[in-house]
PDB file of C-alpha atoms and ligand atoms in Angstrom:
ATOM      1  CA  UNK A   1      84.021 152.034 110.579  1.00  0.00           C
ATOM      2  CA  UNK A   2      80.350 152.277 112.032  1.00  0.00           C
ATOM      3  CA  UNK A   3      77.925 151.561 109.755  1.00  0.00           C
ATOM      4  CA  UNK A   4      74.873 153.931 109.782  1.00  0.00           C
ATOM      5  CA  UNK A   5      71.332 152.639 110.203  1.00  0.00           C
ATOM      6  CA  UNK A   6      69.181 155.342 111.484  1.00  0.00           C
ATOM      7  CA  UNK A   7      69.578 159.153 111.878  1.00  0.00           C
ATOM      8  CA  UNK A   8      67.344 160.881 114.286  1.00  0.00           C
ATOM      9  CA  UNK A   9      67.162 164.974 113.980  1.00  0.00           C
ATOM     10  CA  UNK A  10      65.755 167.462 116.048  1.00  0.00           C
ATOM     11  CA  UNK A  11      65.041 170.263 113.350  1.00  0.00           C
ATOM     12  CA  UNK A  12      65.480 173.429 115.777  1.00  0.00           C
ATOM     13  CA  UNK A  13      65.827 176.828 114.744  1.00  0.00           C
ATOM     14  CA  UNK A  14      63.542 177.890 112.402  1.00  0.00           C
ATOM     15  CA  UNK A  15      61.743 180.550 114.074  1.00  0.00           C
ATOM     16  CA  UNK A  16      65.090 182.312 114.971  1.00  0.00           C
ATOM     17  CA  UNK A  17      65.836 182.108 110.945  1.00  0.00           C
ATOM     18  CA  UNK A  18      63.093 184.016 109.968  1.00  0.00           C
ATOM     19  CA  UNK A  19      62.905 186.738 112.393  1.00  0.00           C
ATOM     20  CA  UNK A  20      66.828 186.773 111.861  1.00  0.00           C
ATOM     21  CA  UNK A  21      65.886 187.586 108.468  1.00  0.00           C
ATOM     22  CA  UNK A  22      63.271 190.425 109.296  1.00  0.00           C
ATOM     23  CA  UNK A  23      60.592 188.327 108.368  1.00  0.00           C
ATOM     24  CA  UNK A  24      58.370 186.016 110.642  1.00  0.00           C
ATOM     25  CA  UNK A  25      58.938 182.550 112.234  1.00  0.00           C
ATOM     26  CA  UNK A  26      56.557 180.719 109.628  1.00  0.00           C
ATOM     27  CA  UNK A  27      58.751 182.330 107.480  1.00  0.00           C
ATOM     28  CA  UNK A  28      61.806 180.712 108.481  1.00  0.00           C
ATOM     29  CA  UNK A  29      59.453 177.378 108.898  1.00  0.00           C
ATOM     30  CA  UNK A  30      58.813 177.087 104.894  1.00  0.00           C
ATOM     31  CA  UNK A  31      62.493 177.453 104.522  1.00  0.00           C
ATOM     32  CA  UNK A  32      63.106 174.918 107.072  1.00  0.00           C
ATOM     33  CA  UNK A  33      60.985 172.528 104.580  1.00  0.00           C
ATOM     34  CA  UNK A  34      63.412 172.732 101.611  1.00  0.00           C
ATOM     35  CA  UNK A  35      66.376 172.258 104.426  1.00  0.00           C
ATOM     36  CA  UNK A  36      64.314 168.582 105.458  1.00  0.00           C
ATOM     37  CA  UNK A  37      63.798 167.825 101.424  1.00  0.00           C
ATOM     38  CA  UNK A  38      67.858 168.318 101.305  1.00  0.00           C
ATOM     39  CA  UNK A  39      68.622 165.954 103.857  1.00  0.00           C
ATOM     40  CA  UNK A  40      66.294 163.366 102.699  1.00  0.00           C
ATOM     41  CA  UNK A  41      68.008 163.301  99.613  1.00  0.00           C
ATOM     42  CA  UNK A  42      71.216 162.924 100.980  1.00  0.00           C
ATOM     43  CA  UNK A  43      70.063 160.039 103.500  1.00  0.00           C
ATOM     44  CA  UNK A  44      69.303 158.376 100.577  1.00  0.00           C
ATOM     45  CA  UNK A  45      72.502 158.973  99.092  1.00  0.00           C
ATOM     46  CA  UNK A  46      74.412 158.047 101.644  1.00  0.00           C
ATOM     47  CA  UNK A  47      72.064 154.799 101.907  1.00  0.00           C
ATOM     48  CA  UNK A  48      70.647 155.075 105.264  1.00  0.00           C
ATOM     49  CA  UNK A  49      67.600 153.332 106.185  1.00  0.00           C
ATOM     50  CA  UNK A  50      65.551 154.742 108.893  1.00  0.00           C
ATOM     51  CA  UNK A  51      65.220 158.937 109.247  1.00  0.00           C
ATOM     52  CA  UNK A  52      63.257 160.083 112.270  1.00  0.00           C
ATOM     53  CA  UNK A  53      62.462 163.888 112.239  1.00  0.00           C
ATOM     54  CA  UNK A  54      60.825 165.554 114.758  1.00  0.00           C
ATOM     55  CA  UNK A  55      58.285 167.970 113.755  1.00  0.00           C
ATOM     56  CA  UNK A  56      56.006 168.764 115.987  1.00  0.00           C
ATOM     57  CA  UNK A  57      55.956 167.922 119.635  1.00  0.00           C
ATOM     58  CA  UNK A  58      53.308 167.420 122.726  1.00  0.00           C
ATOM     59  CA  UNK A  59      54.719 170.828 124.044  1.00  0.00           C
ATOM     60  CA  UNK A  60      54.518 172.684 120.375  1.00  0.00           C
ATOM     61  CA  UNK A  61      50.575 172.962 120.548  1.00  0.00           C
ATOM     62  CA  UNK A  62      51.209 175.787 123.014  1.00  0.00           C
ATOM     63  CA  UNK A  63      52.694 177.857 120.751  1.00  0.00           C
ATOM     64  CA  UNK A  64      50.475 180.565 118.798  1.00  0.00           C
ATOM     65  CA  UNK A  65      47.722 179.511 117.227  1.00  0.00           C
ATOM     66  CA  UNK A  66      48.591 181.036 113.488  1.00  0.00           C
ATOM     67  CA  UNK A  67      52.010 179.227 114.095  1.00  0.00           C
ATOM     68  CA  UNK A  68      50.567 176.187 114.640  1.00  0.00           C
ATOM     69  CA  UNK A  69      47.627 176.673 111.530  1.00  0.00           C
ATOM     70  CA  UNK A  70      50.345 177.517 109.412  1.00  0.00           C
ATOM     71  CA  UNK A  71      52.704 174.599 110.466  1.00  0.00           C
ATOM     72  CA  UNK A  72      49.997 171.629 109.373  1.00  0.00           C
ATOM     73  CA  UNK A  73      49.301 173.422 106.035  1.00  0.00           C
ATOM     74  CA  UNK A  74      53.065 173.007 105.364  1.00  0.00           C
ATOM     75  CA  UNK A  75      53.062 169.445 106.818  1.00  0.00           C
ATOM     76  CA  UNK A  76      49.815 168.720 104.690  1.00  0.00           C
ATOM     77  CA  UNK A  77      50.675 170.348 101.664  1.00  0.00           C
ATOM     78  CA  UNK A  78      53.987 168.860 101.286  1.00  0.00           C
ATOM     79  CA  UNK A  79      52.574 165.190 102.302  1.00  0.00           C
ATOM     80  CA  UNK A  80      50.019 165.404  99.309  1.00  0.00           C
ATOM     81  CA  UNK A  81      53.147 167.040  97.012  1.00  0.00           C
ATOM     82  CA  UNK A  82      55.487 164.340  97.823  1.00  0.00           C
ATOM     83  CA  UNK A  83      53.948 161.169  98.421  1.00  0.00           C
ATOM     84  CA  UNK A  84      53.575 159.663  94.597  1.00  0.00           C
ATOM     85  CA  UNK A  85      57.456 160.373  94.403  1.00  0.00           C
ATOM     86  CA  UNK A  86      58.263 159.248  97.991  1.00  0.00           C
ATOM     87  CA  UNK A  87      56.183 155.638  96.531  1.00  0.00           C
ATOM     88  CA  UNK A  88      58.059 155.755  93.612  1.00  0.00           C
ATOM     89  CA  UNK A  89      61.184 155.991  95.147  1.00  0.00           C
ATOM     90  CA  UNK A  90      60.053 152.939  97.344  1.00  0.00           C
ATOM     91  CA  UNK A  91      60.394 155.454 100.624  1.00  0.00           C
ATOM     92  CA  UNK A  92      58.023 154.459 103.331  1.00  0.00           C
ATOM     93  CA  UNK A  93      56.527 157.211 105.718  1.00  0.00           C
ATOM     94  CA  UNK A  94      55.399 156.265 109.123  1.00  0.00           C
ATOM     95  CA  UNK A  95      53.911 158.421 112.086  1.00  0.00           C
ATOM     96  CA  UNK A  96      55.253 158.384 114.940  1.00  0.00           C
ATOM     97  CA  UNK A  97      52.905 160.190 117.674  1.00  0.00           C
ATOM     98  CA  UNK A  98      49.318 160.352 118.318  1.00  0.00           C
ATOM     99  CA  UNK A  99      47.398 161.354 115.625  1.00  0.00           C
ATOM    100  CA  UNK A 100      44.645 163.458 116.794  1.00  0.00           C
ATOM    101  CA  UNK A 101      44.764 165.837 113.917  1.00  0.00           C
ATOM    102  CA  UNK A 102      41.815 167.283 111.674  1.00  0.00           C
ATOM    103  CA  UNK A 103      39.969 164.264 110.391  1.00  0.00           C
ATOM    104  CA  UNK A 104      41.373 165.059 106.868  1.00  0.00           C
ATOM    105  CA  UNK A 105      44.744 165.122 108.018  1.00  0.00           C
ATOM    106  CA  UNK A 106      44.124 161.730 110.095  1.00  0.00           C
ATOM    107  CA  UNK A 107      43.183 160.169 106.822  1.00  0.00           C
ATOM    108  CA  UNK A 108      45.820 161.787 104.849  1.00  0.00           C
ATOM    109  CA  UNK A 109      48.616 160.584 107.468  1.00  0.00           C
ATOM    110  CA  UNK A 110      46.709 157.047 107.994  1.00  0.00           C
ATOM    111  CA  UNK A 111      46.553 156.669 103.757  1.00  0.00           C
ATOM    112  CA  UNK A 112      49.990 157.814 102.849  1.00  0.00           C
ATOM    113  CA  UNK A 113      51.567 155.191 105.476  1.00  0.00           C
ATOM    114  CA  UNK A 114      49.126 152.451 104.098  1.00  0.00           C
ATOM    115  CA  UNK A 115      50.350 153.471 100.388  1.00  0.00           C
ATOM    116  CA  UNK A 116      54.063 153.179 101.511  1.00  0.00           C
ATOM    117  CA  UNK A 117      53.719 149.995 104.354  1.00  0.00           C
ATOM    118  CA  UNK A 118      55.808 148.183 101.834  1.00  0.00           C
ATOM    119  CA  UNK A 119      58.465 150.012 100.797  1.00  0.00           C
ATOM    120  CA  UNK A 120      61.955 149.673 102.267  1.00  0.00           C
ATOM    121  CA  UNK A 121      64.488 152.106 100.639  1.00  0.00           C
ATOM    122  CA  UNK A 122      63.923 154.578 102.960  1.00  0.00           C
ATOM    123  CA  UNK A 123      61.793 154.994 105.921  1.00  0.00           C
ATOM    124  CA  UNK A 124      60.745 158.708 107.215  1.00  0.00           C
ATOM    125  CA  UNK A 125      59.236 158.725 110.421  1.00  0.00           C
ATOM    126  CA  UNK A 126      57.869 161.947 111.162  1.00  0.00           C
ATOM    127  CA  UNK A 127      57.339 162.676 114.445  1.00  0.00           C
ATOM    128  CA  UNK A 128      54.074 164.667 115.154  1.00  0.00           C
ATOM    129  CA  UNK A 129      52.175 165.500 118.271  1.00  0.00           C
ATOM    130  CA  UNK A 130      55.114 163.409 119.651  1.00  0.00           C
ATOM    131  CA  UNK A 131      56.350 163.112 123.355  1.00  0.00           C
ATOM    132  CA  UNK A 132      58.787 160.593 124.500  1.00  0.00           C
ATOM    133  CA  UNK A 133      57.322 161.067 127.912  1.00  0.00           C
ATOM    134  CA  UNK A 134      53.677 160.383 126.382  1.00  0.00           C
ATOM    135  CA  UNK A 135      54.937 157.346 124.363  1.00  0.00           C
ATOM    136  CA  UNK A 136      56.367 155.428 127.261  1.00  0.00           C
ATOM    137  CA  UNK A 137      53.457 155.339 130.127  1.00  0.00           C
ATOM    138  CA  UNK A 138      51.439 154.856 126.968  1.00  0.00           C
ATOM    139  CA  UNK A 139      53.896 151.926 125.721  1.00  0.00           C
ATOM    140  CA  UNK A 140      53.471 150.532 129.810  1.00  0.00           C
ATOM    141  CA  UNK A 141      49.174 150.793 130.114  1.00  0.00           C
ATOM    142  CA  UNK A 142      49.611 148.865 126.927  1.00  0.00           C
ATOM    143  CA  UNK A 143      51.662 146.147 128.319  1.00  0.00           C
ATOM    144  CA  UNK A 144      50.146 146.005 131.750  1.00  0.00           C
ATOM    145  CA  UNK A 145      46.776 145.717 129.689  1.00  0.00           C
ATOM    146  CA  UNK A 146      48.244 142.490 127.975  1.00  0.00           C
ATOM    147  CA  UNK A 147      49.199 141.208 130.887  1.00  0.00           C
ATOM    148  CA  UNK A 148      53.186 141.415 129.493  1.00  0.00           C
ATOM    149  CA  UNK A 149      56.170 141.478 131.619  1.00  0.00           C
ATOM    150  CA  UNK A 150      57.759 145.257 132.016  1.00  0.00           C
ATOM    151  CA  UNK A 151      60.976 144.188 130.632  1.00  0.00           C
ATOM    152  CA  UNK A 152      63.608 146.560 128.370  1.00  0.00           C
ATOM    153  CA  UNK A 153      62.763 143.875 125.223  1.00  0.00           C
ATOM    154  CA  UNK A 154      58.448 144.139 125.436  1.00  0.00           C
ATOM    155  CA  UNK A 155      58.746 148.190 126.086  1.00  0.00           C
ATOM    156  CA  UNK A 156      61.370 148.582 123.081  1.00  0.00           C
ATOM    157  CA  UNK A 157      58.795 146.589 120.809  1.00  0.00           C
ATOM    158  CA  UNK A 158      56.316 148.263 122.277  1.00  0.00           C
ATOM    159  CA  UNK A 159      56.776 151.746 121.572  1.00  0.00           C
ATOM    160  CA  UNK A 160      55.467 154.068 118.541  1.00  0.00           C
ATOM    161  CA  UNK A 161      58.832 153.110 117.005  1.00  0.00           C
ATOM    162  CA  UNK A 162      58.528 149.369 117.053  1.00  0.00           C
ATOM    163  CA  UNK A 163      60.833 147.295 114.731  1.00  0.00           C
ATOM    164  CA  UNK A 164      62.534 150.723 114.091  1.00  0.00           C
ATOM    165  CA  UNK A 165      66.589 149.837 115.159  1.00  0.00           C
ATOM    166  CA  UNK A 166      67.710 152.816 117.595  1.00  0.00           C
ATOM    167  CA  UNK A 167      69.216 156.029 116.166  1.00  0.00           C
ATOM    168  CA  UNK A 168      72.785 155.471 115.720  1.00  0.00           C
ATOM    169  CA  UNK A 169      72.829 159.242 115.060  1.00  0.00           C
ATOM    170  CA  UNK A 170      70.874 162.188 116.955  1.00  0.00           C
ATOM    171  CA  UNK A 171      71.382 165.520 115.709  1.00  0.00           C
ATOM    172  CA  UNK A 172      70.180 168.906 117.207  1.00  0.00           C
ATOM    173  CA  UNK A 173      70.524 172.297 114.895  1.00  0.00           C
ATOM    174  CA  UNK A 174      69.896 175.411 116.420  1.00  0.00           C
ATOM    175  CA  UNK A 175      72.858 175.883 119.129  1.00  0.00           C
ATOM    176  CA  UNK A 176      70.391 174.138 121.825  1.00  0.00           C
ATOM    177  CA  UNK A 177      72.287 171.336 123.692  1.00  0.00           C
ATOM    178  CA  UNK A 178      68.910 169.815 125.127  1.00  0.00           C
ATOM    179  CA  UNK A 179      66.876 166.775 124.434  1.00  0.00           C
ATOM    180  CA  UNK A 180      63.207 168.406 124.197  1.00  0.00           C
ATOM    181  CA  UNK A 181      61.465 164.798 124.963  1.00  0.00           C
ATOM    182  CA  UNK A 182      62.349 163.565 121.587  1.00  0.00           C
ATOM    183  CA  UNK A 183      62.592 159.531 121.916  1.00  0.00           C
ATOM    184  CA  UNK A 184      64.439 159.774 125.149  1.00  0.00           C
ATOM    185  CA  UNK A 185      64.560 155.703 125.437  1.00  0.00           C
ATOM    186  CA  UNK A 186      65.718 155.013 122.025  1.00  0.00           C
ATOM    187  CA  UNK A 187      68.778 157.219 122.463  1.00  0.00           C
ATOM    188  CA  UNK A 188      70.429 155.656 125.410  1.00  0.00           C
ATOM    189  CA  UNK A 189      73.253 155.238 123.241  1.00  0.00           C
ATOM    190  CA  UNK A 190      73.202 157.329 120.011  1.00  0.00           C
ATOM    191  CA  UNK A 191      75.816 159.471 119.511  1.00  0.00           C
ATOM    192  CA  UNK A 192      74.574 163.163 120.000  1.00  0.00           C
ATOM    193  CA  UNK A 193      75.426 166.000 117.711  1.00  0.00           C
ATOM    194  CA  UNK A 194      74.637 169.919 118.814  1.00  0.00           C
ATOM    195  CA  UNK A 195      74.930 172.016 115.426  1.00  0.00           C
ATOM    196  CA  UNK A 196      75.101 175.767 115.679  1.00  0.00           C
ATOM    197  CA  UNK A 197      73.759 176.559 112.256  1.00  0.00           C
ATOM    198  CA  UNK A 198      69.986 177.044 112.647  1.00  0.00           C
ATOM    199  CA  UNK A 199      67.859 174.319 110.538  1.00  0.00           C
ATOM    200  CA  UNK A 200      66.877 176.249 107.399  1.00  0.00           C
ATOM    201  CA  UNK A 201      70.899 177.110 106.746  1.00  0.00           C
ATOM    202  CA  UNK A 202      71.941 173.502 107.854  1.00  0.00           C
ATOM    203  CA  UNK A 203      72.681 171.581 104.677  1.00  0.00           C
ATOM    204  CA  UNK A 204      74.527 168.192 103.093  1.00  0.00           C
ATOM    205  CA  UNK A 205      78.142 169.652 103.850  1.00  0.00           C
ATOM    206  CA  UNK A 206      77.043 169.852 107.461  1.00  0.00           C
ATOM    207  CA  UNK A 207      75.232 166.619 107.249  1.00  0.00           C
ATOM    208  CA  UNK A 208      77.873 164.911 105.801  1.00  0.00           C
ATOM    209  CA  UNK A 209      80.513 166.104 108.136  1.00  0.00           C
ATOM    210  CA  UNK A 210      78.289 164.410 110.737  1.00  0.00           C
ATOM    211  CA  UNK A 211      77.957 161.175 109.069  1.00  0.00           C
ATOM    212  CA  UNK A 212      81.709 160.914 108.468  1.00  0.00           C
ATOM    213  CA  UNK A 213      82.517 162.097 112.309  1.00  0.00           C
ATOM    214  CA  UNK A 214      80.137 159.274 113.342  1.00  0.00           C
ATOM    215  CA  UNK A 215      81.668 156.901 111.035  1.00  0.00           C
ATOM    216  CA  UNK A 216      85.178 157.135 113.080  1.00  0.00           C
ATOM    217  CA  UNK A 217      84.102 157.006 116.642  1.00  0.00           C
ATOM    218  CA  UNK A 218      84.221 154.105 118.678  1.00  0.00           C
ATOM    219  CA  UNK A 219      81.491 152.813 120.160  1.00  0.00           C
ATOM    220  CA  UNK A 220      81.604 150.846 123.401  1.00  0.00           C
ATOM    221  CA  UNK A 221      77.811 150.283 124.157  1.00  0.00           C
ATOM    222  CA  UNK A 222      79.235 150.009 128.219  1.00  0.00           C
ATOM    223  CA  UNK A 223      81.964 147.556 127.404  1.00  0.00           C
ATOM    224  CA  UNK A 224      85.759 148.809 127.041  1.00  0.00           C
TER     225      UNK A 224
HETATM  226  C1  FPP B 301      61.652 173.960 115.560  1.00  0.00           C
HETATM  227  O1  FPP B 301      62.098 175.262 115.278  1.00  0.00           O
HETATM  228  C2  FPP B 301      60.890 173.464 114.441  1.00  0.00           C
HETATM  229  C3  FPP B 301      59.612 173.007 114.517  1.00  0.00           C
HETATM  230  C4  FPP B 301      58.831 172.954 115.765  1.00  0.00           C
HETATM  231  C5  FPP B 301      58.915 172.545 113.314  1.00  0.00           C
HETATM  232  C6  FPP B 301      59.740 171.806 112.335  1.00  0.00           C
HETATM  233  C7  FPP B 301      59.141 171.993 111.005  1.00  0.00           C
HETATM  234  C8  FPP B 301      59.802 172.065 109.844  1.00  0.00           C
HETATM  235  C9  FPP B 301      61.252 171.836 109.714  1.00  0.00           C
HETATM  236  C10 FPP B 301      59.084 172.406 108.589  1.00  0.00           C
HETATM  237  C11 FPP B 301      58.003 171.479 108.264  1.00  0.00           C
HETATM  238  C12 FPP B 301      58.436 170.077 108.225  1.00  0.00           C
HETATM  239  C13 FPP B 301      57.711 169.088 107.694  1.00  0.00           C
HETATM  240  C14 FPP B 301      58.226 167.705 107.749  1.00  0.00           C
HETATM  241  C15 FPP B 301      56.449 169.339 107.000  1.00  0.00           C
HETATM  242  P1  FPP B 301      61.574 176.436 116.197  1.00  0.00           P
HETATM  243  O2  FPP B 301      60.381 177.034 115.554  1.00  0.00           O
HETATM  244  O3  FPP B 301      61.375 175.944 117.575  1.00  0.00           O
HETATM  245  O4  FPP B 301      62.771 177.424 116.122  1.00  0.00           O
HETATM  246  P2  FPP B 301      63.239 178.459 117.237  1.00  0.00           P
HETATM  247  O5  FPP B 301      64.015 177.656 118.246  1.00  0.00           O
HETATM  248  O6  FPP B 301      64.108 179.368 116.453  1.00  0.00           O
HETATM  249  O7  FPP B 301      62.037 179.124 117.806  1.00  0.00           O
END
C-alpha cells in the first residue's frame, strides 16, 4: 500500500457553483472556503503531511477586479481567523508564490509563516500569485546567479517548494482535465485525479475515495 505524503489540489469550480446556484461567483468562492476547511481536517485525519492548494494563480489577476478584491478579503480574513488554531494544532503555513500583495497582507502572510516555521503536524502551502512557469526561470536566474550547476537535484531544491517531498497526489475538481501551471515540475509523477463535483460540493467522502484509490495503485516511477 502507498503511503501518502503530500496531496496537491487544484480547487476549481467555484464560480460555476455560485452562478449554478443563482447567485454570483464570489458567492460560490465563500462556499468554496468551508469545502478547503473540510479537507484540511480530514488531511489531518488521515495523517498526511504536506497539503498544497492552489488559490490564486499568475493568470487569476486578470479576472474582474471585484472578484479579485473580494478573493483576498476571504484569503485575509480567514488567515487572521485561523492562524492561533492552525499554531495550536502545530500546522505550519507556508507561501508558495510571489508575494507582491498589499503591504498588510505581505506582513500578514510573512508573520503567520514566521509564527508556524516550526510546526510539523501539518504543512499548508497555499499557493498565491503562483505560476509554475514563473517559479522555474525564476528557480534558474537564481542558480545561474550562484554560479550552481542546472541539474534536476539544485532546481528541485531550488524552487518555492524546497524541502517540500513531491505530491504523491494531484487532484483537480471542477470536470477540467488540465494542469493550469500549477507546479508542473513537481508532478512528473503524481498520480492525477479529475473530479466532476465542483469544489464547494466536493467533500471527505470524495476525498477519501481518492486517498484509498491512491493507496492501491502501483507505482512504477519508470521501472516495471
Ligand atoms: C477556482 O475556481 C478557484 C479559485 C481561483 C480560488 C480558490 C479559492 C477558494 C477555494 C476560496 C478561498 C481559499 C482560501 C485558501 C482563502 P473558479 O473561480 O475558477 O471556478 P470556475 O471554473 O467555476 O470559474
Amino acid at each position: 500500500m502507498n503511503t501518502i505524503k503530500h496531496v496537491a489540489i487544484i480547487m476549481d469550480g467555484n464560480g460555476r457553483w455560485g452562478l449554478k446556484k443563482k447567485k454570483n461567483r464570489n458567492f460560490g468562492h465563500k462556499k468554496g472556503l468551508l469545502t478547503v476547511e473540510k479537507i484540511i481536517k480530514q488531511t489531518i485525519k488521515n495523517k498526511i503531511k504536506y497539503l498544497t492548494l492552489f488559490a490564486f494563480s499568475t493568470e487569476n489577476w486578470k479576472r474582474p477586479k471585484n472578484e479579485i478584491k473580494y478573493l483576498f478579503k476571504l484569503l485575509e480574513n480567514f488567515i487572521k481567523e485561523r492562524i492561533v488554531e492552525f499554531n495550536k494544532n502545530n500546522i505550519k503555513l507556508k507561501i508558495i508564490g510571489i508575494k507582491k500583495f498589499s503591504p498588510q497582507l505581505n506582513k500578514l502572510l510573512s508573520d503567520s509563516e514566521k509564527k508556524t516555521k516550526k510546526n510539523n503536524k501539518l504543512q499548508i502551502n497555499l499557493a498565491l500569485n503562483y505560476g509554475s512557469k514563473d517559479e522555474i526561470i525564476h528557480t534558474i536566474k537564481k542558480l545561474i546567479k550562484n554560479k550552481k550547476k542546472i541539474n534536476e537535484i539544485n532546481i528541485s531544491k531550488s524552487l518555492f517548494t524546497e524541502g517540500i517531498p513531491e505530491p504523491d497526489i494531484l487532484i483537480r475538481t471542477g470536470n477540467t482535465h488540465r494542469l493550469s501551471n500549477f507546479l508542473l515540475w513537481q508532478i512528473a509523477y503524481s498520480e492525477i485525479f479529475f473530479e466532476k463535483k465542483l469544489w464547494p460540493d466536493f467533500n471527505e467522502s470524495d476525498y477519501n475515495k481518492i486517498l484509498n484509490k491512491f493507496k492501491k495503485i502501483k507505482r512504477n516511477f519508470g521501472k516495471i
